Tab-separated table of C-alpha atoms and ligand atoms in Angstrom:
chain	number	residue	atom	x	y	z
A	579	UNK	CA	12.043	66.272	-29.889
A	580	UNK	CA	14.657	65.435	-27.437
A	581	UNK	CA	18.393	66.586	-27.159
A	582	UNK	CA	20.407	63.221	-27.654
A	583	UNK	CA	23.965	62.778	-27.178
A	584	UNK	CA	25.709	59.041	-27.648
A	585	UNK	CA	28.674	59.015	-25.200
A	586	UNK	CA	31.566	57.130	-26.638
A	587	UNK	CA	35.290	56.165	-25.370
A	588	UNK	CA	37.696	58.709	-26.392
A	589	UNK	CA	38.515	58.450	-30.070
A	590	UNK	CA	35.510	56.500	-30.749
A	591	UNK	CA	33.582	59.723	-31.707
A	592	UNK	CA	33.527	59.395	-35.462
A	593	UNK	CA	32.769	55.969	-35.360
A	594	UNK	CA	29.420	56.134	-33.615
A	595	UNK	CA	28.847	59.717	-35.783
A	596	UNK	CA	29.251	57.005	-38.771
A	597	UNK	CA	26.745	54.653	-37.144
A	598	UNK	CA	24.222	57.150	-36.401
A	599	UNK	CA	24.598	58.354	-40.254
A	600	UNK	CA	23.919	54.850	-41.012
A	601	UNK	CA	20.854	55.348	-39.526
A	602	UNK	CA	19.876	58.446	-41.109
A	603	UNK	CA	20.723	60.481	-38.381
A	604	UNK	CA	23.340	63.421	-38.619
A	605	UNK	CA	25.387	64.425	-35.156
A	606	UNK	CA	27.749	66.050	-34.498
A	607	UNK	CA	30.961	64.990	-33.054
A	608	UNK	CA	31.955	66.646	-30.054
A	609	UNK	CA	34.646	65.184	-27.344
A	610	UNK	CA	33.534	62.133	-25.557
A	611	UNK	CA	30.637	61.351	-27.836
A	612	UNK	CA	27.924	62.284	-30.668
A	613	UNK	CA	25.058	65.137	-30.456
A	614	UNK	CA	21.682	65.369	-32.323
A	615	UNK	CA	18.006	66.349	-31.755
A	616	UNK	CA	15.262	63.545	-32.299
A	617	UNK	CA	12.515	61.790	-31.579
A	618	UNK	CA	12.462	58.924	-29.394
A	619	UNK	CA	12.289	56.501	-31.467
A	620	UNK	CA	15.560	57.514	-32.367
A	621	UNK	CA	16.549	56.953	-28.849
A	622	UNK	CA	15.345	53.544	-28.908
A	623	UNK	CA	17.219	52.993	-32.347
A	624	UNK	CA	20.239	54.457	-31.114
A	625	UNK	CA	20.680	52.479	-28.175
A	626	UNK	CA	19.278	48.654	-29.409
A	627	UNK	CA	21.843	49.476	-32.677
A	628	UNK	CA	25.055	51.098	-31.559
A	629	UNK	CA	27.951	49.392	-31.198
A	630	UNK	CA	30.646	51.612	-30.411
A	631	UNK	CA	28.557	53.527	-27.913
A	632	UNK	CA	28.422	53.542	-24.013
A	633	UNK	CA	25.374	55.603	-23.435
A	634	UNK	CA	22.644	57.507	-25.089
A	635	UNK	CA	21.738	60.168	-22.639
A	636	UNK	CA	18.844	62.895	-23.136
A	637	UNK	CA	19.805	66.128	-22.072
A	638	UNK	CA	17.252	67.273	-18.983
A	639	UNK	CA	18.382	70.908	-18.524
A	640	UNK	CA	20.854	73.439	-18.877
A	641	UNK	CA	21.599	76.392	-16.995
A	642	UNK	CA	24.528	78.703	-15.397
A	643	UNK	CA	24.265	78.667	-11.707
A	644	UNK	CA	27.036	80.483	-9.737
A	645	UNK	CA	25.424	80.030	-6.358
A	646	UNK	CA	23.331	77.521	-4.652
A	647	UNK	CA	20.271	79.778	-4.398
A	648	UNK	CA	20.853	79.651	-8.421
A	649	UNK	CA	21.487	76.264	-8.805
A	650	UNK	CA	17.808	75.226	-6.414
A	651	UNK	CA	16.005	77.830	-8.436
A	652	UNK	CA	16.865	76.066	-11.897
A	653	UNK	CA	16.513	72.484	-10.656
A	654	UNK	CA	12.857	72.922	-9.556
A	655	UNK	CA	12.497	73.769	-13.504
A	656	UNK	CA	13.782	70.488	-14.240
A	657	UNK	CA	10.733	68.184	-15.191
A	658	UNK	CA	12.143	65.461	-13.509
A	659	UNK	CA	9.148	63.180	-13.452
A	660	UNK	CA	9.335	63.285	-16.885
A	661	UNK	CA	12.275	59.917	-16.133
A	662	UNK	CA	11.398	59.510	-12.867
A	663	UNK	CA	8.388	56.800	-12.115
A	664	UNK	CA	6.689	56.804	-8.741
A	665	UNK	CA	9.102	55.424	-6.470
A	666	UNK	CA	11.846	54.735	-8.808
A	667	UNK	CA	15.465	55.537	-7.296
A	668	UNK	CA	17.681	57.885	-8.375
A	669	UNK	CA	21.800	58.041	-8.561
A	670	UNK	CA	23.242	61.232	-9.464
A	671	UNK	CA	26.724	61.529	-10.912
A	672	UNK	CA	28.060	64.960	-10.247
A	673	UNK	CA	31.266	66.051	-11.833
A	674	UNK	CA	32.265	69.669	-11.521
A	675	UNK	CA	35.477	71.933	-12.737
A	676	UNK	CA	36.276	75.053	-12.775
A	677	UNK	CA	33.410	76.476	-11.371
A	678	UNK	CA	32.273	78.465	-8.316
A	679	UNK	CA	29.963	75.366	-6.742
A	680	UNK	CA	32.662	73.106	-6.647
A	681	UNK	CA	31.028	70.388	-4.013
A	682	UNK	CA	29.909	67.725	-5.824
A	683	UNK	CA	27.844	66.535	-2.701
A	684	UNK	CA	26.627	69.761	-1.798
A	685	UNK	CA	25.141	69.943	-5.583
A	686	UNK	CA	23.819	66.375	-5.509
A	687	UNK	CA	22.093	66.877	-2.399
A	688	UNK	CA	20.215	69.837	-3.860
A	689	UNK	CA	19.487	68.255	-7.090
A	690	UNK	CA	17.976	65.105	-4.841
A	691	UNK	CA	16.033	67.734	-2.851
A	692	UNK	CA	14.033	69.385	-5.867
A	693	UNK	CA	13.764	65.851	-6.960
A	694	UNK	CA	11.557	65.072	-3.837
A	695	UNK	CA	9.527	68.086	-4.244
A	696	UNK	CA	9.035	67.090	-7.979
A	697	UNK	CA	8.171	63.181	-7.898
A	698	UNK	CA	7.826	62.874	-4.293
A	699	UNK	CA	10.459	60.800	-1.316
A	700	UNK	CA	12.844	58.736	-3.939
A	701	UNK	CA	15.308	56.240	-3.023
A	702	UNK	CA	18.464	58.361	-3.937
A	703	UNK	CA	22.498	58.700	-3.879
A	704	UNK	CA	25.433	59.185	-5.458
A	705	UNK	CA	27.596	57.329	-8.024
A	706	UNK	CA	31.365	58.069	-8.385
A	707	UNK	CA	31.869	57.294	-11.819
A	708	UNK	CA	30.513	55.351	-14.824
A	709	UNK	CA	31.989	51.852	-13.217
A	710	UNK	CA	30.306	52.064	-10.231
A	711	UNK	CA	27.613	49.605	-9.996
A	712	UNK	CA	24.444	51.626	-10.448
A	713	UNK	CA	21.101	49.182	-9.235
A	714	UNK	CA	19.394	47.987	-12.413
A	715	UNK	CA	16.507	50.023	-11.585
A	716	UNK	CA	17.994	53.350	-10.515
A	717	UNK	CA	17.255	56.254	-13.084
A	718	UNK	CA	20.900	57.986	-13.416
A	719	UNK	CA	21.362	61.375	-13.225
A	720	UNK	CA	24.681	62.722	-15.214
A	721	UNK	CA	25.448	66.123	-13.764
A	722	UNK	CA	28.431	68.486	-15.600
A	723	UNK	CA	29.617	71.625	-14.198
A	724	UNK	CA	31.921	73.222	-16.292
A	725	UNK	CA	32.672	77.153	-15.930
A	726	UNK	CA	29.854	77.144	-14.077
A	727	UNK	CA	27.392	75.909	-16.627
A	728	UNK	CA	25.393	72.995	-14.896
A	729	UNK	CA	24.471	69.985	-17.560
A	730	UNK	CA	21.825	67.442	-16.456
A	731	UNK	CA	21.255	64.473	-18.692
A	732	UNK	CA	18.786	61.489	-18.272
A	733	UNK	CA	20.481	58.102	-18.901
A	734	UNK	CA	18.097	56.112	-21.144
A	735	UNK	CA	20.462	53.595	-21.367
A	736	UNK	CA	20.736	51.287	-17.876
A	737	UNK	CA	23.439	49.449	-17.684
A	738	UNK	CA	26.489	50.658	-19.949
A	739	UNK	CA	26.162	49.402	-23.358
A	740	UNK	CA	28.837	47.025	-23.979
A	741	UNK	CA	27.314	44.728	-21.328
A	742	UNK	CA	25.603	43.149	-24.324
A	743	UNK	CA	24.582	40.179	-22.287
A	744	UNK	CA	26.755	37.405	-24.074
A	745	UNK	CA	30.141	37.548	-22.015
A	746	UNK	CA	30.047	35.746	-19.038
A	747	UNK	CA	33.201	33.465	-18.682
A	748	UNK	CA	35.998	35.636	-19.009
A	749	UNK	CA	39.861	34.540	-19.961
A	750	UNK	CA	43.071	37.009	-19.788
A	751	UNK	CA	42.729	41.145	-20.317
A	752	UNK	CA	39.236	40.967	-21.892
A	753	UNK	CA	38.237	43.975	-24.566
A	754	UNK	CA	35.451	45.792	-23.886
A	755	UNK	CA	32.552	44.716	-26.791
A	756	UNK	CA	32.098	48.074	-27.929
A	757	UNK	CA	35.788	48.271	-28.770
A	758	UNK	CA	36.295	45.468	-30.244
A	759	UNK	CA	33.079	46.536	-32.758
A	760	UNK	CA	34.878	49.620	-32.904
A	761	UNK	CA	37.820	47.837	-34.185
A	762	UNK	CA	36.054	46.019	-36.672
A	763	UNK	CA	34.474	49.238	-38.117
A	764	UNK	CA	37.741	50.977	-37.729
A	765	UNK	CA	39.195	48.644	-40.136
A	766	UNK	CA	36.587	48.725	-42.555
A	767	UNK	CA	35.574	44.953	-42.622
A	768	UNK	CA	33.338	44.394	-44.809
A	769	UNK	CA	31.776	41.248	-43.427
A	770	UNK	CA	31.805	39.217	-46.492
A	771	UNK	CA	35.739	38.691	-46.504
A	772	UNK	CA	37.277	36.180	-43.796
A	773	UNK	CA	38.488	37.545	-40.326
A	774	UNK	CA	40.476	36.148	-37.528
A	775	UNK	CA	41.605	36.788	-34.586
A	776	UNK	CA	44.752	34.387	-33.884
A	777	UNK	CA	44.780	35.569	-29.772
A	778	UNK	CA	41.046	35.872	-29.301
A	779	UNK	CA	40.910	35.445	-25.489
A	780	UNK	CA	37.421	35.368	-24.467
A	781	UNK	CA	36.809	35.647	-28.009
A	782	UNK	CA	35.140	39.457	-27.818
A	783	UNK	CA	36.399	40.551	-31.204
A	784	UNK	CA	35.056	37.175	-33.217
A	785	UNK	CA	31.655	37.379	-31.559
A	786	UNK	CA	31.252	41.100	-32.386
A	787	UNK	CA	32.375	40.224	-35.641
A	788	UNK	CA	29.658	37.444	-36.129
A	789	UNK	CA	27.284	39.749	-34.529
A	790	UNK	CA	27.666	42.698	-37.506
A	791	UNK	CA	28.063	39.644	-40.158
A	792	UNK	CA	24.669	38.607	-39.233
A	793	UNK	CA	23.010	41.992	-38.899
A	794	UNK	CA	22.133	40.994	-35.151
A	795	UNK	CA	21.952	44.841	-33.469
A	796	UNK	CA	24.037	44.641	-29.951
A	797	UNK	CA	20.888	44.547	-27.989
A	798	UNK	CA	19.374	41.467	-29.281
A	799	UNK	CA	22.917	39.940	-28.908
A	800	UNK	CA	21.718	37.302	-26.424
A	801	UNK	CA	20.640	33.699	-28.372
A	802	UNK	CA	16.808	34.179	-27.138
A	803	UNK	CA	17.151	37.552	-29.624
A	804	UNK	CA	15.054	39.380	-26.432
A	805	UNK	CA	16.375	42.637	-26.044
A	806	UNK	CA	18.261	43.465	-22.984
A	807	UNK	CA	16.746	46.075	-20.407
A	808	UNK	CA	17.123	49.863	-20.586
A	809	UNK	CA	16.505	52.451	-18.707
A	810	UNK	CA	14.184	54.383	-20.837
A	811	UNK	CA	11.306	51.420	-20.719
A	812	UNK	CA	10.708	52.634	-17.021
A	813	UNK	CA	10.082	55.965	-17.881
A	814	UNK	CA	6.725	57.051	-17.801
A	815	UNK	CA	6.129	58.314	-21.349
A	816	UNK	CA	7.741	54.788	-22.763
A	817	UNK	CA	6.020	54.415	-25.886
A	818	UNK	CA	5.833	50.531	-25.807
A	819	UNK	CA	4.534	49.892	-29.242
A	820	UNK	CA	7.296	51.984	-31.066
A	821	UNK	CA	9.704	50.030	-29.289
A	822	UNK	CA	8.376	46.772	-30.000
A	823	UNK	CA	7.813	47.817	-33.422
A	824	UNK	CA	11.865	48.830	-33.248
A	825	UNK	CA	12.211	45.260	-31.902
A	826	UNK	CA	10.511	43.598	-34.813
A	827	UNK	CA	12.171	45.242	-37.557
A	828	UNK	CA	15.926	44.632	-35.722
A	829	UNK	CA	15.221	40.895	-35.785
A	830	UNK	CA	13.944	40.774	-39.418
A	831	UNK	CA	16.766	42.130	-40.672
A	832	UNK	CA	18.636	38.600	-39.058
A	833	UNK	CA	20.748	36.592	-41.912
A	834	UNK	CA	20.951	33.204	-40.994
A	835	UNK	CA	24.519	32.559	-41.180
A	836	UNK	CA	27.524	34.579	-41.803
A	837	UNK	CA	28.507	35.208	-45.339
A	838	UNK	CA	32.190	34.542	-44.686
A	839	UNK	CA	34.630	32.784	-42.635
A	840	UNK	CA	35.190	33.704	-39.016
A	841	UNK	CA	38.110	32.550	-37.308
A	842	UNK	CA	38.937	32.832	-33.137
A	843	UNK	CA	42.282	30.808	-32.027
A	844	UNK	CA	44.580	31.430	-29.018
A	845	UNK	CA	47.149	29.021	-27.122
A	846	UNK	CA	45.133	29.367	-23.702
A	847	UNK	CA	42.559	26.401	-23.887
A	848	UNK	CA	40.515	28.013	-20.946
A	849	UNK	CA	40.383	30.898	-23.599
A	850	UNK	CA	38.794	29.139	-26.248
A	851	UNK	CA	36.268	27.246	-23.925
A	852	UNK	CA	35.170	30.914	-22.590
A	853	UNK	CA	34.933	32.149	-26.070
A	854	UNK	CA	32.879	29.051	-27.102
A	855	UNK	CA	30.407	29.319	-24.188
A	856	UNK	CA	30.206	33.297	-24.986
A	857	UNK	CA	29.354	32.491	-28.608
A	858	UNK	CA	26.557	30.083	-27.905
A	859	UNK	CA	25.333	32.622	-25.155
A	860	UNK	CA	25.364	35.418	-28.056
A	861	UNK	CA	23.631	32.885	-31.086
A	862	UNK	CA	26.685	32.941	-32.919
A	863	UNK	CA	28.341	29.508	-32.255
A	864	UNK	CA	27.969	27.655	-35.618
A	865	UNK	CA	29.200	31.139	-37.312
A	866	UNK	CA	32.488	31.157	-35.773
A	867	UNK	CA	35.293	28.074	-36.259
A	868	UNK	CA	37.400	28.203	-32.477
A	869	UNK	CA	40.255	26.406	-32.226
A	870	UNK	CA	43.181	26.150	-29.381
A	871	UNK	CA	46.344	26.995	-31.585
A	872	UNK	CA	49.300	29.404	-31.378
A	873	UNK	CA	49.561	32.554	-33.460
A	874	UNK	CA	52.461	30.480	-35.961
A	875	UNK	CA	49.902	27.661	-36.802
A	876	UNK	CA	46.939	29.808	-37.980
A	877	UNK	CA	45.196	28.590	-41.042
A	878	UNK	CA	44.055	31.598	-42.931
A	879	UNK	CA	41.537	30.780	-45.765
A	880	UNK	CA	43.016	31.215	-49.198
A	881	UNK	CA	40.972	34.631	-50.308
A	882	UNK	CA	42.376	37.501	-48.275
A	883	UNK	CA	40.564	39.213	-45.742
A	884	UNK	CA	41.656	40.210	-42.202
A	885	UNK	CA	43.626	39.878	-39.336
A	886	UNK	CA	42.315	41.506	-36.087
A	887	UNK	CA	43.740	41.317	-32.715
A	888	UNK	CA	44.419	42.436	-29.513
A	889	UNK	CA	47.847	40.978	-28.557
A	890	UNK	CA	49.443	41.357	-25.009
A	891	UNK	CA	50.922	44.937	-24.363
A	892	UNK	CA	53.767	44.092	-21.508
A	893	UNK	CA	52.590	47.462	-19.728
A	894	UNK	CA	54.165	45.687	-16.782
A	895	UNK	CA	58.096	45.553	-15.420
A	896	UNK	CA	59.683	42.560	-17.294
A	897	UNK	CA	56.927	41.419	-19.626
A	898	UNK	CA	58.396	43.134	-22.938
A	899	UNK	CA	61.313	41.153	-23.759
A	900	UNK	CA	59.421	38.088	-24.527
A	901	UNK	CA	56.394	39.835	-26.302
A	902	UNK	CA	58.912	41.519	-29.101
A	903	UNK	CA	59.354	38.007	-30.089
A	904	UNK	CA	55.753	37.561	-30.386
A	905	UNK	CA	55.133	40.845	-32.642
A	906	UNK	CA	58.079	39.764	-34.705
A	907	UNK	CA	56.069	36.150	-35.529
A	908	UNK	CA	52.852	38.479	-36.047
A	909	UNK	CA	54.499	40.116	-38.931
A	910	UNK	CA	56.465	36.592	-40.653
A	911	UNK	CA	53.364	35.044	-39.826
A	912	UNK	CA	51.239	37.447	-42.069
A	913	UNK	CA	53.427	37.316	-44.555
A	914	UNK	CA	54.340	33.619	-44.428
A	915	UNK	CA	50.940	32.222	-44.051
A	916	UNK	CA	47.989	35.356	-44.917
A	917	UNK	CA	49.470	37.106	-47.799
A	918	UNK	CA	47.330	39.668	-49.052
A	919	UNK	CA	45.321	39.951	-45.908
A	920	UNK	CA	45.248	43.199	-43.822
A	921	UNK	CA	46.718	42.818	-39.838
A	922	UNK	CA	44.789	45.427	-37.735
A	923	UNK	CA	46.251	45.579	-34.262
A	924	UNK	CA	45.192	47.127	-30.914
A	925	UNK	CA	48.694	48.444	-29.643
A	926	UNK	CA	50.228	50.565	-26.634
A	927	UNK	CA	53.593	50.043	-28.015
A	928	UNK	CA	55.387	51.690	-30.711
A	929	UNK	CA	58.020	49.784	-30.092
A	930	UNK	CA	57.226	46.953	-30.306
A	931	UNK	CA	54.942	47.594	-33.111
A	932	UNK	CA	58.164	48.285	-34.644
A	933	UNK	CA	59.228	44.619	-34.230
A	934	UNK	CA	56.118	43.624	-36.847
A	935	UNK	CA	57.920	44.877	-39.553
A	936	UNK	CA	55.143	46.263	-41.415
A	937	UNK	CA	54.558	49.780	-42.600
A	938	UNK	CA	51.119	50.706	-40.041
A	939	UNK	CA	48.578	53.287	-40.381
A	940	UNK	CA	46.573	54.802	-37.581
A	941	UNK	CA	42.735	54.770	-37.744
A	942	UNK	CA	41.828	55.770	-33.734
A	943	UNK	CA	43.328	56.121	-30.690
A	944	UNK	CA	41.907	55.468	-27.680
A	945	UNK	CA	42.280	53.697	-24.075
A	946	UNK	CA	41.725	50.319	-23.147
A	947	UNK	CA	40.923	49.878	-19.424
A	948	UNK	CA	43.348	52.941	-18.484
A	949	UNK	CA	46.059	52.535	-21.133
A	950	UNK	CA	46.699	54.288	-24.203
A	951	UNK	CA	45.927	52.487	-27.226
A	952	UNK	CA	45.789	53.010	-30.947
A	953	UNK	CA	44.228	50.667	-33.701
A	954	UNK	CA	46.930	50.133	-36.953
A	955	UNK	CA	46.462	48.537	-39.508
A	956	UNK	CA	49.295	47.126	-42.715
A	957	UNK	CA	48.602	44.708	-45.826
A	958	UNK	CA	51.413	42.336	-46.499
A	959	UNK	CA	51.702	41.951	-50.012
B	1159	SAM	C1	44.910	40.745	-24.388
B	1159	SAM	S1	44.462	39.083	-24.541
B	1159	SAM	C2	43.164	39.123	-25.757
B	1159	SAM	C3	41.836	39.377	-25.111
B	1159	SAM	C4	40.668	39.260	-26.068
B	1159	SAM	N1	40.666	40.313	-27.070
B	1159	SAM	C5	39.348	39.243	-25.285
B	1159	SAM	O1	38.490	40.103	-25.531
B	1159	SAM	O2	39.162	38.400	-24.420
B	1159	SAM	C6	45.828	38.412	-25.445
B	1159	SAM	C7	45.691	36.936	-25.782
B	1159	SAM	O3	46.814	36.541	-26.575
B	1159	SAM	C8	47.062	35.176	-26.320
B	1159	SAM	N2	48.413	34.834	-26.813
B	1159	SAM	C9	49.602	35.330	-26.396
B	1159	SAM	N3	50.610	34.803	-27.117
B	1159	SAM	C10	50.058	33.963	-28.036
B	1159	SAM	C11	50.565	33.139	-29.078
B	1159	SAM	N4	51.864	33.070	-29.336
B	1159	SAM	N5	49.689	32.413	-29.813
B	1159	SAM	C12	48.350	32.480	-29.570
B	1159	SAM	N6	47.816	33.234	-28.590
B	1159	SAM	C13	48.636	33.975	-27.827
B	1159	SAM	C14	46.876	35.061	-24.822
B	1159	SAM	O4	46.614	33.715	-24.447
B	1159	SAM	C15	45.699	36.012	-24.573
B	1159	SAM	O5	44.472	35.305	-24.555
């Protein structure tokens, strides 16, 4: 059995506890992510079927460590090799607060020392945070002191999980896949009901949305339907016929089409040609209807379903004035053209919010790239 945790955005906790229950699997929520003890196949299923997730680490050791005599005696317990092949590289990521051994260096250099004496010479470093552009084949390390408790957990995962393959040409402020799915489960779409997204950019939030539609799991998300690498298939125990078998079942559960509408517009026509040559990367290009249009001219399907969208914030000097006008034709727009259909909005502004017009709920907050954000959502009747 291993000790799993799914790391998730902030606020996106509940939403990948809600996946994993999906899958029969009961976590626990705790900040910055989901816990649980499992096999690995549950490893594998976590990380080819999330899709609010970043990571699926497996915790590697745990220990209190107040010097660095401590510290080397506990990390030559570690059973490193157990992710580590022969000559595989290693990155640690070493975050530490409030706690005696305070030198993140100092404590990745001794971690990479009783990781020679366990595997033998490794190619090894440091990463500074989760952006940082960790080689493909590196195993990473992620090393928390806290109080000067020391946790090491294995990354199974490889490169973070909303790189789901599919999004190569980019337009304006891009979301981040795993928040846009987060979005869509936030706002309890049921697939089978219509759902646009009248400022789609790169077209992130439509794609997801033909992804779950189509019950294509995030890794299989690129058109071949191969999965995408992880970090766990170079591990020496890799069970390769459980994960093939994993494989199989993901792609039989494939519906053809979507069982409803799904709609991606924006007035930027570089937007819609990204989001077009995303969908046909992802599979999903005869699911979703594109089409270069401003938010006023959207042609919502007659049976109500809903509106998602991730509309310009104006976090910068000057750029407000002109956007309250846009959330103002969001809200006449609803009412005027999609009556009866929900409007679910990724927002950093109250304010202008406010301009909508429509009573909102919250259903998360979290941050998008840095800023504060919250998903509401309203019904116009
Ligand atoms: C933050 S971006 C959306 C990014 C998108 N979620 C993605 O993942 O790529 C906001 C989008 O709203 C579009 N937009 C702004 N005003 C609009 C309007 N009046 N009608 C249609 N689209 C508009 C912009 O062209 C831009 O693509």
């Amino acid at each position: 059995m291993l000790d799993l945790f799914a790391i998730t955005a902030p606020g996106l906790e509940p939403l990948a506890a809600a996946e994993l229950r999906a899958l029969g699997i009961e976590g626990v929520v705790e900040p910055g992510g989901v816990a649980w003890t499992g096999p690995a196949e549950q490893m594998h299923e976590a990380n080819l079927r999330l899709r609010t997730a970043s990571r699926v680490v497996v915790r590697a050791a745990r220990f209190r460590a107040r010097t660095f005599f401590e510290l080397e005696r506990h990390a030559r317990k570690v059973p490193w090799a157990r992710w580590i092949a022969p000559g595989g590289q290693v990155r640690l990521r070493v975050t530490s607060r409030k706690s005696k051994l305070y030198h993140e260096g100092a404590i990745a250099q001794r971690l990479l020392d009783a990781i020679a004496r366990a595997v033998g010479q490794v190619e090894g470093g440091t990463v500074a945070d989760d952006e940082a552009d960790v080689a493909a084949d590196a195993q990473l390390f992620i090393v928390r002191f806290v109080r000067d408790w020391c946790v090491i957990s294995a990354d199974s995962s490889g490169a973070l999980l909303h790189l789901r393959g599919y999004r190569q040409a980019l337009a304006k402020a891009p979301l981040r896949e795993t928040l846009a799915a987060a979005m869509l489960l936030g706002s309890r779409w049921d697939t089978r009901t219509p759902l646009i997204d009248p400022m789609c950019g790169s077209g992130t939030i439509a794609i997801e949305a033909a992804l779950m539609a189509r019950g294509i799991v995030p890794g299989l998300a690129m058109a071949s339907r191969e999965p995408r690498a992880y970090a766990f298939s170079a591990w020496p125990d890799f069970d390769a016929a459980a994960w093939s078998a994993a494989v199989d079942r993901a792609r039989g559960e494939i519906l053809p089409s979507a069982p409803a509408p799904i709609l991606g517009s924006d007035r930027d026509a570089g937007g819609i040609q990204a989001s077009i040559a995303n969908a046909e990367r992802a599979g999903v290009g005869v699911d979703i209807g594109f089409s270069v249009r401003s938010l006023s001219a959207i042609e919502p399907p007659a049976e109500a379903g809903i509106i998602l969208c991730n509309p310009p914030y104006g976090v910068r000097v000057g750029e407000r004035e002109p956007l309250r006008n846009l959330y103002a034709v969001m809200g006449r727009t609803l009412v005027e053209r999609a009556p009866g259909y929900t409007l679910g909005l990724l927002s950093a502004d109250k304010q202008l919010e406010g301009h909508v017009g429509l009573p909102f709920r919250e259903v998360f907050r979290t941050s998008n790239g840095g800023i504060p954000v919250h998903l509401v959502l309203a019904t116009a009747d």
